[in-house]
Amino acid sequence: MMQTLDQARRRAVTALILIVPAQSLGVAAMLLALQGPIGLSINLLSRVWMVLFPLLWTLRIERRKPLLKWPSLSGIVAGIVTGIIMMLVMLGCYGLVADQMDLTQIRNRAQQTGFDNPVQFAAMFGFIILLNSLLEEFVWRWFVFRNLETLIPRRMGQYVRQGIAVGLSALAFSIHHVVALSAWVGGGLVILGSVGVFLGAVVWSALYAYDRTLWPSYVSHIFADVAIVIIGYDVLFRPSM
């Protein structure tokens, strides 16, 4: 039994090392180090890795099928309620800091990445809202959270283990968002946005821990991404004063 548990923990460490940094490296390449086709290609490869690796690892190393069960009614309600609250808070915070944003810096960055075109902007954020949010929940909640939980000693108790896994998975999820934010905005806005991402990830990880399915956190995540689309559109396309 002890040997089996130790093997599971070694596998979990390996899985986390191979998955957690990947998206941060892709984002850094696209927005900071290698802007242009090379950076975009590296970012695309990192996203493909983020999807394929958990699937292949689960099937070939853990030797089980990645089944996603249906949510409970209370889980879906929690996802909707937390999502609406997040969206309203995000829009409210944006209203408070909108005047502090350097629109020139943000719009120059958008031009470099192709987001300055309304059609491309709509296509990208349609993908982000409908698909990317689901993929992120699959990776960061279903896969990363689960492996982090494996590392925490069982003697600590179920709720303590879940609480630690919630915090650690939220922190891991936040890293690539901090990298992206630092490329788009500066100073206090990076800190504010990073704290917001972390708190959102805590909520989503807690929703997963509660219901053990992705759908409540996915629903909540969608509302947050809708707020990001509204904010992004206003920043990029509203007339400069």
Coordinates of C-alpha atoms in Angstrom, one line a residue, residues 89-104 106-107 184-186 188-189 192 230-236 238-241:
V89 CA -16.9 42.7 -9.6
M90 CA -14.6 42.7 -12.6
L91 CA -16.7 45.2 -14.5
G92 CA -16.9 47.4 -11.3
C93 CA -13.1 47.3 -10.8
Y94 CA -12.6 48.1 -14.5
G95 CA -14.8 51.2 -14.1
L96 CA -12.6 52.3 -11.2
V97 CA -9.2 51.9 -13.0
A98 CA -10.1 52.5 -16.6
D99 CA -8.7 56.0 -16.6
Q100 CA -5.3 54.7 -15.3
M101 CA -4.8 52.4 -18.3
D102 CA -2.2 53.3 -20.9
L103 CA -4.3 52.8 -24.0
T104 CA -1.4 53.4 -26.4
I106 CA -2.3 48.2 -24.9
R107 CA -3.4 49.0 -28.4
W184 CA -0.4 44.3 -21.5
V185 CA -0.5 46.6 -18.5
G186 CA 1.9 47.8 -15.8
G188 CA -0.6 48.3 -9.9
L189 CA -2.9 46.9 -12.6
L192 CA -4.8 44.0 -9.1
I230 CA -16.5 43.5 -22.5
I231 CA -13.5 45.1 -20.9
G232 CA -11.2 44.2 -23.8
Y233 CA -13.6 45.5 -26.4
D234 CA -14.0 48.8 -24.6
V235 CA -10.2 49.2 -24.1
L236 CA -9.3 48.4 -27.7
R238 CA -13.6 52.9 -27.8
P239 CA -12.6 56.3 -29.3
S240 CA -9.7 58.0 -27.5
M241 CA -10.5 61.2 -25.8

